[in-house]
Coordinates of C-alpha atoms and ligand atoms in Angstrom, one line a residue:
M99 CA -0.4 -8.5 28.1
S100 CA -1.2 -7.7 24.5
E101 CA -2.1 -4.3 23.1
H102 CA -5.6 -5.7 22.0
R103 CA -8.8 -5.2 23.9
I104 CA -12.3 -6.7 23.8
V105 CA -14.8 -3.9 23.2
G106 CA -18.0 -5.7 22.5
A107 CA -19.8 -9.0 23.2
E108 CA -23.2 -10.2 21.8
S109 CA -25.2 -13.4 22.1
I110 CA -28.1 -14.3 19.7
I111 CA -30.3 -17.3 19.9
I112 CA -30.7 -19.0 16.5
D113 CA -33.4 -21.5 15.8
L114 CA -32.6 -24.0 13.0
P115 CA -34.9 -26.6 11.4
L116 CA -33.6 -30.2 11.2
R117 CA -33.8 -32.4 8.1
R118 CA -35.4 -35.2 10.0
I119 CA -36.7 -36.1 13.4
Q120 CA -33.7 -36.8 15.8
R121 CA -34.5 -39.1 18.7
F122 CA -32.6 -39.3 21.9
A123 CA -33.5 -41.5 25.0
A124 CA -35.3 -38.5 26.4
L125 CA -37.1 -36.9 23.5
G126 CA -37.5 -36.4 19.7
A127 CA -36.7 -33.1 18.2
D128 CA -37.6 -31.6 14.7
R129 CA -35.4 -28.4 15.3
T130 CA -32.5 -27.2 17.2
A131 CA -31.3 -24.0 18.6
V132 CA -27.9 -22.5 19.1
V133 CA -26.4 -19.4 20.8
L134 CA -24.2 -17.4 18.5
I135 CA -21.5 -15.5 20.4
R136 CA -19.7 -12.6 18.9
L137 CA -16.8 -10.9 20.5
K138 CA -15.3 -7.7 18.9
S139 CA -11.7 -6.3 19.5
D140 CA -10.7 -2.7 19.3
S141 CA -8.6 -3.7 16.4
G142 CA -11.6 -4.4 14.3
Y143 CA -11.6 -8.2 14.6
E144 CA -14.6 -10.4 15.4
G145 CA -14.5 -13.9 17.1
I146 CA -17.5 -16.2 16.8
G147 CA -18.5 -19.1 18.9
E148 CA -21.5 -21.4 19.2
C149 CA -23.3 -22.9 22.2
C150 CA -25.6 -25.8 21.7
T151 CA -27.5 -28.4 23.6
P152 CA -28.9 -31.7 22.3
S153 CA -32.3 -30.1 21.6
G154 CA -32.8 -29.1 25.3
P155 CA -31.7 -29.2 28.9
W156 CA -32.3 -33.0 29.4
W157 CA -28.6 -33.8 28.9
G158 CA -26.7 -31.3 30.9
G159 CA -29.2 -29.1 32.6
E160 CA -28.4 -26.0 30.6
S161 CA -30.9 -24.8 28.0
I162 CA -30.3 -22.4 25.2
E163 CA -32.5 -19.8 27.0
S164 CA -30.4 -20.2 30.3
I165 CA -27.1 -20.2 28.3
K166 CA -28.1 -16.8 26.8
L167 CA -29.3 -15.5 30.2
I168 CA -26.1 -16.6 31.9
I169 CA -24.0 -15.0 29.2
D170 CA -25.8 -11.7 29.1
T171 CA -26.1 -11.3 32.9
Y172 CA -22.9 -12.7 34.3
L173 CA -20.2 -13.3 31.6
K174 CA -20.7 -10.4 29.2
P175 CA -19.9 -7.7 32.0
L176 CA -16.5 -9.6 32.4
L177 CA -15.4 -9.0 28.8
P178 CA -15.1 -5.3 27.9
G179 CA -11.6 -4.0 28.4
S180 CA -10.2 -7.6 28.8
D181 CA -7.1 -8.7 26.9
P182 CA -8.3 -11.3 24.5
F183 CA -5.1 -13.3 25.0
D184 CA -5.6 -13.6 28.7
T185 CA -7.4 -16.9 28.3
I186 CA -6.6 -18.3 31.9
G187 CA -7.4 -14.9 33.6
L188 CA -10.8 -14.8 31.9
F189 CA -11.6 -18.4 32.9
R190 CA -10.6 -17.5 36.5
R191 CA -13.0 -14.5 36.4
M192 CA -15.8 -16.6 34.9
D193 CA -15.3 -19.4 37.5
R194 CA -15.3 -17.0 40.3
K195 CA -18.4 -15.4 39.0
L196 CA -20.5 -18.7 38.5
F197 CA -20.2 -22.3 39.2
G198 CA -20.7 -24.8 36.5
N199 CA -22.6 -23.6 33.3
M200 CA -20.0 -25.3 31.1
F201 CA -21.9 -24.9 27.9
A202 CA -22.1 -21.1 28.3
K203 CA -18.5 -20.8 29.2
A204 CA -17.5 -23.0 26.3
G205 CA -19.2 -20.8 23.7
V206 CA -17.5 -17.7 25.1
E207 CA -14.1 -19.4 25.1
M208 CA -14.7 -20.6 21.4
A209 CA -15.4 -17.0 20.4
L210 CA -12.2 -15.8 22.3
L211 CA -9.9 -18.4 20.6
D212 CA -11.4 -17.5 17.2
L213 CA -10.6 -13.9 17.9
Q214 CA -7.0 -14.8 19.1
G215 CA -6.5 -16.8 15.7
K216 CA -7.8 -13.8 13.7
I217 CA -5.7 -11.3 15.4
L218 CA -2.6 -13.6 14.9
Q219 CA -3.8 -14.8 11.5
I220 CA -3.3 -18.4 12.5
P221 CA -5.9 -21.3 12.9
V222 CA -7.0 -22.3 16.3
H223 CA -5.5 -25.7 16.0
D224 CA -2.0 -23.9 16.1
L225 CA -3.1 -22.5 19.5
L226 CA -4.1 -26.0 20.7
G227 CA -0.8 -27.9 19.9
G228 CA -0.7 -28.0 16.2
R229 CA -2.3 -30.1 13.4
Q230 CA -1.9 -33.9 13.4
R231 CA -4.6 -34.7 11.0
S232 CA -6.7 -33.0 8.2
S233 CA -9.9 -35.1 8.5
L234 CA -11.9 -37.1 11.0
P235 CA -13.8 -40.3 10.4
C236 CA -17.4 -39.5 11.8
S237 CA -20.4 -41.5 12.7
W238 CA -23.9 -40.7 11.6
P239 CA -26.8 -41.1 14.2
L240 CA -29.5 -43.6 13.3
A241 CA -32.4 -42.5 15.3
S242 CA -35.8 -43.3 13.7
G243 CA -36.3 -46.5 15.7
D244 CA -37.3 -48.5 12.5
P245 CA -34.5 -50.8 11.6
E246 CA -35.6 -51.1 7.9
V247 CA -35.4 -47.3 7.5
E248 CA -32.2 -47.1 9.4
I249 CA -30.5 -49.8 7.2
E250 CA -31.7 -47.9 4.0
E251 CA -30.4 -44.6 5.5
A252 CA -27.1 -46.1 6.3
I253 CA -26.5 -47.7 2.9
E254 CA -27.4 -44.3 1.2
N255 CA -24.7 -42.7 3.4
I256 CA -22.1 -45.4 2.6
E257 CA -22.8 -45.0 -1.2
R258 CA -22.5 -41.2 -1.0
K259 CA -19.2 -41.7 0.8
K260 CA -20.5 -39.5 3.6
F261 CA -20.5 -41.8 6.5
N262 CA -19.5 -45.4 7.1
I263 CA -19.7 -45.4 10.9
F264 CA -23.2 -45.4 12.5
K265 CA -24.5 -44.7 16.0
L266 CA -27.8 -46.1 17.0
K267 CA -29.5 -43.8 19.4
M268 CA -31.3 -46.1 21.9
G269 CA -33.4 -45.8 25.0
F270 CA -36.7 -44.6 23.5
L271 CA -38.0 -48.1 22.9
D272 CA -38.5 -51.0 25.2
P273 CA -35.0 -52.5 25.6
V274 CA -36.0 -55.9 24.2
I275 CA -37.3 -54.3 20.9
D276 CA -34.5 -51.8 21.0
V277 CA -31.8 -54.4 21.2
D278 CA -33.4 -56.6 18.5
R279 CA -33.6 -53.4 16.3
A280 CA -29.9 -52.6 16.9
C281 CA -28.8 -56.2 16.1
K282 CA -30.8 -56.3 12.9
V283 CA -29.1 -53.0 11.7
A284 CA -25.7 -54.2 12.7
R285 CA -26.1 -57.6 10.8
A286 CA -27.3 -55.8 7.8
L287 CA -24.3 -53.6 7.7
D288 CA -21.8 -56.3 8.7
G289 CA -18.6 -55.8 6.6
K290 CA -19.9 -52.4 5.2
A291 CA -19.7 -50.2 8.3
S292 CA -18.9 -49.9 12.0
V293 CA -22.0 -49.8 14.2
R294 CA -22.1 -48.4 17.7
A295 CA -25.0 -47.9 20.2
D296 CA -25.9 -45.1 22.6
P297 CA -28.6 -45.8 25.2
N298 CA -27.9 -42.4 26.9
E299 CA -28.0 -43.8 30.5
S300 CA -31.3 -45.6 30.1
W301 CA -30.2 -49.1 31.1
D302 CA -29.4 -50.9 34.3
E303 CA -26.8 -53.4 35.0
T304 CA -29.3 -56.3 34.6
T305 CA -30.2 -55.0 31.2
C306 CA -26.4 -54.9 30.2
K307 CA -26.1 -58.5 31.3
W308 CA -28.4 -59.8 28.4
A309 CA -28.3 -56.9 26.0
I310 CA -24.6 -56.5 25.6
P311 CA -23.6 -60.1 24.7
K312 CA -26.5 -60.1 22.1
M313 CA -25.2 -56.8 20.5
E314 CA -21.5 -58.0 20.6
Q315 CA -22.5 -61.1 18.8
A316 CA -24.4 -59.0 16.2
G317 CA -21.1 -57.1 15.5
I318 CA -21.7 -53.8 17.5
S319 CA -18.3 -52.5 18.3
M320 CA -19.0 -50.1 21.1
V321 CA -21.6 -49.2 23.7
E322 CA -21.8 -45.6 24.9
Q323 CA -23.0 -44.7 28.4
P324 CA -25.4 -47.6 29.0
L325 CA -25.7 -46.7 32.8
K326 CA -26.5 -43.5 34.7
R327 CA -23.8 -41.0 34.7
W328 CA -23.2 -41.4 38.5
N329 CA -22.8 -45.2 38.4
L330 CA -19.2 -45.4 37.9
E331 CA -18.8 -48.6 39.9
G332 CA -21.4 -50.3 37.8
S333 CA -19.8 -49.1 34.5
A334 CA -16.5 -50.5 35.8
R335 CA -18.0 -53.9 36.2
V336 CA -19.6 -53.8 32.7
T337 CA -16.3 -52.6 31.2
A338 CA -14.4 -55.5 32.8
R339 CA -17.1 -58.1 32.0
Y340 CA -17.4 -57.7 28.2
S341 CA -14.9 -57.3 25.3
I342 CA -17.1 -54.8 23.5
A343 CA -15.8 -51.3 24.1
I344 CA -17.6 -49.2 26.8
M345 CA -17.5 -45.4 26.3
A346 CA -18.2 -42.8 29.0
D347 CA -20.0 -39.7 27.9
E348 CA -22.5 -38.2 30.4
S349 CA -20.2 -39.4 33.2
L350 CA -17.5 -37.0 32.0
S351 CA -17.6 -33.2 32.3
T352 CA -14.8 -32.1 34.6
L353 CA -11.1 -33.1 34.9
Q354 CA -12.1 -34.5 38.3
D355 CA -14.7 -36.8 36.6
L356 CA -12.0 -38.1 34.3
F357 CA -9.8 -38.8 37.3
R358 CA -12.5 -41.0 38.8
I359 CA -13.3 -42.8 35.5
S360 CA -9.6 -43.5 35.1
R361 CA -9.1 -44.7 38.7
L362 CA -12.1 -47.0 38.6
R363 CA -11.3 -48.1 34.9
A364 CA -15.0 -47.2 34.5
A365 CA -14.8 -47.1 30.6
D366 CA -12.4 -48.1 27.8
L367 CA -12.7 -44.7 26.1
V368 CA -14.2 -41.3 26.8
S369 CA -16.3 -39.0 24.6
L370 CA -14.6 -35.6 24.5
K371 CA -17.2 -32.7 24.1
V372 CA -16.1 -29.0 24.0
M373 CA -19.6 -27.9 25.5
K374 CA -19.8 -30.2 28.5
S375 CA -16.2 -29.6 29.5
G376 CA -16.3 -25.7 29.3
G377 CA -14.3 -25.2 26.2
L378 CA -11.6 -26.2 23.7
I379 CA -8.6 -25.8 26.2
N380 CA -10.3 -27.9 29.0
T381 CA -11.2 -30.5 26.5
R382 CA -7.6 -30.6 25.2
R383 CA -6.4 -31.0 28.8
Q384 CA -8.8 -33.9 29.4
A385 CA -7.6 -35.6 26.2
D386 CA -4.0 -35.4 27.5
V387 CA -5.0 -36.9 30.9
A388 CA -7.1 -39.5 29.4
I389 CA -4.5 -40.7 26.9
E390 CA -1.8 -40.5 29.6
S391 CA -3.8 -42.7 32.0
G392 CA -4.4 -45.4 29.2
L393 CA -7.9 -44.4 28.2
S394 CA -8.8 -43.9 24.5
V395 CA -10.4 -40.7 23.5
Y396 CA -13.3 -40.0 20.9
M397 CA -14.4 -36.7 19.4
G398 CA -18.0 -36.3 20.6
T399 CA -20.6 -33.7 19.8
F400 CA -23.9 -32.1 20.8
L401 CA -24.8 -31.9 16.9
E402 CA -23.5 -28.3 16.6
C403 CA -24.1 -26.6 13.3
S404 CA -21.2 -25.8 10.9
L405 CA -19.9 -23.0 13.2
G406 CA -19.3 -25.2 16.4
T407 CA -18.3 -28.2 14.2
A408 CA -15.5 -26.1 12.6
A409 CA -14.3 -25.3 16.2
N410 CA -14.5 -29.0 17.3
M411 CA -12.6 -29.9 14.1
Q412 CA -9.8 -27.5 15.2
L413 CA -9.4 -29.6 18.3
A414 CA -9.8 -32.9 16.6
A415 CA -7.0 -31.9 14.2
T416 CA -4.6 -31.8 17.1
L417 CA -5.5 -35.4 18.2
D418 CA -3.6 -38.1 16.3
D419 CA -4.9 -41.1 18.2
L420 CA -8.7 -41.4 17.9
P421 CA -9.2 -45.1 17.4
Y422 CA -13.0 -44.8 17.1
G423 CA -12.9 -41.5 15.2
G424 CA -15.8 -39.1 16.2
E425 CA -19.2 -37.9 15.4
L426 CA -19.2 -34.3 14.2
S427 CA -22.1 -34.8 12.0
G428 CA -24.4 -32.0 13.2
P429 CA -24.1 -29.9 9.9
C430 CA -25.7 -32.8 8.0
L431 CA -28.8 -32.8 10.3
V432 CA -29.7 -29.2 10.0
A433 CA -31.7 -28.1 7.1
E434 CA -30.3 -24.6 7.4
D435 CA -26.9 -23.3 8.6
I436 CA -25.3 -20.0 9.6
T437 CA -21.9 -20.3 8.0
I438 CA -21.0 -19.4 4.4
R439 CA -19.2 -22.7 3.8
P440 CA -21.0 -25.6 5.3
A441 CA -18.9 -28.5 6.8
R442 CA -17.4 -30.8 4.2
Y443 CA -17.5 -34.6 4.3
E444 CA -15.5 -36.5 1.7
N445 CA -14.5 -40.1 1.6
H446 CA -16.5 -40.8 4.8
E447 CA -14.5 -38.1 6.7
L448 CA -15.2 -34.6 7.8
Q449 CA -12.5 -32.3 6.3
L450 CA -10.5 -29.7 8.2
E451 CA -11.1 -26.4 6.3
P452 CA -8.0 -24.0 5.7
G453 CA -8.4 -20.7 7.3
I454 CA -7.6 -18.6 10.3
G455 CA -9.4 -18.8 13.7
I456 CA -11.9 -21.6 13.7
A457 CA -12.0 -21.4 9.9
A458 CA -15.8 -20.6 9.8
E459 CA -17.4 -17.4 8.4
L460 CA -20.9 -16.2 9.3
D461 CA -23.6 -16.1 6.8
H462 CA -25.2 -12.8 7.9
E463 CA -28.4 -13.2 6.0
K464 CA -29.1 -16.7 7.5
V465 CA -28.4 -15.2 11.1
E466 CA -30.8 -12.4 10.4
A467 CA -33.4 -14.9 9.1
F468 CA -33.2 -17.5 11.8
R469 CA -32.6 -15.3 15.0
R470 CA -35.3 -15.8 17.6
D471 CA -35.7 -12.2 18.5
R472 CA -36.6 -11.1 15.1
T473 CA -40.0 -12.0 13.6
Y474 CA -39.0 -14.6 11.2
S475 CA -41.9 -16.2 9.3
Q476 CA -42.9 -19.8 9.6
H477 CA -41.2 -22.4 7.6
T478 CA -43.0 -25.3 6.0
V479 CA -41.7 -28.7 5.7
T480 CA -42.2 -31.8 3.7
T481 CA -41.6 -35.4 4.8
G482 CA -38.8 -37.4 3.0
K483 CA -38.5 -41.0 2.5
F484 CA -36.7 -41.6 5.9
G485 CA -39.3 -39.4 7.7
Q486 CA -36.9 -36.6 7.4
K487 CA -38.0 -33.0 6.9
T488 CA -36.5 -32.3 3.5
A489 CA -37.6 -28.9 2.4
V490 CA -37.7 -25.7 4.3
E491 CA -39.0 -22.5 2.9
L492 CA -39.1 -19.1 4.3
S493 CA -42.3 -17.3 3.5
Ligands
MG92 MG1 -23.8 -39.9 24.2

């Protein structure tokens, strides 16, 4: 037991405008919201964490509003007087108090590990096994649905050395049109970039039978979660049938999910996400189990802003074998951010920032400007050439 104690905890909803419309199979979004979590120790340190969802509860059932409610009502009362180094003890108390709610628990754990790092004056990656890499190749989501716009957007990203891996968000168009669109983008980027596709559970096995061979032929290298999350048997058949890599995302939340995916060989690789798995330590455990059972791992995201992305990068830094890289590109989607130093992308890779804790520092002015519980004024937006929202002004 350490001599440190947690003396305060706070959760704040922050609304951030996006640079462009982001489409998922279930919806299109022009803004995102995160919950900022702040834990204070009696020694004067502050740990910060972020909870986020992919613009709503459609993915995992938790919403930004429910996350704040759960934290304030059930998790916050467990914290005052706790030893910030008693990570397992805190998790036991959180799990005893409420089932599931992985996103809420993950944000609290992120702030806890940041606090530990700050007290010890070490980066969080040193708490998670040590640094094996200093940067991460990341994919950029192509999500407008118009292949010409998407090709132009991809080429601009390649030329600016930001991203040379692209993930087509699919499922919001008719599958025939959608697959044609994906193949067109993949052919145009052939030899310049790696192209992947994510239908977010929107296909059935019959669709896979004609869609995947077409996409394979067009040069698409990986398909993420084509089938419903519960359909592991179907996913095992699809994985065995095609040489294209199949990745499980929605199918994986708990370690038990991972055991089943591994036993059935229901994927070639799994998308690790700190939010869906209840924190950095749980996700690190899942990475170890996946790798030891012969599955590859991938550093997934819920498009966190620079705060959550910095924490995700602390975990990614400990993973030396990421054959498909990751997708920590959320900071490039938001038009405003809440950290002083935004995430840095150089030579097509996200860079690990030096620093203690999760190596992110809050921009207090931005927090005040964008917190939902304060009257912040309306922002105006203009439309850019990719249909993005390019300018945001506070009035
Ligand atoms: Mg996905």
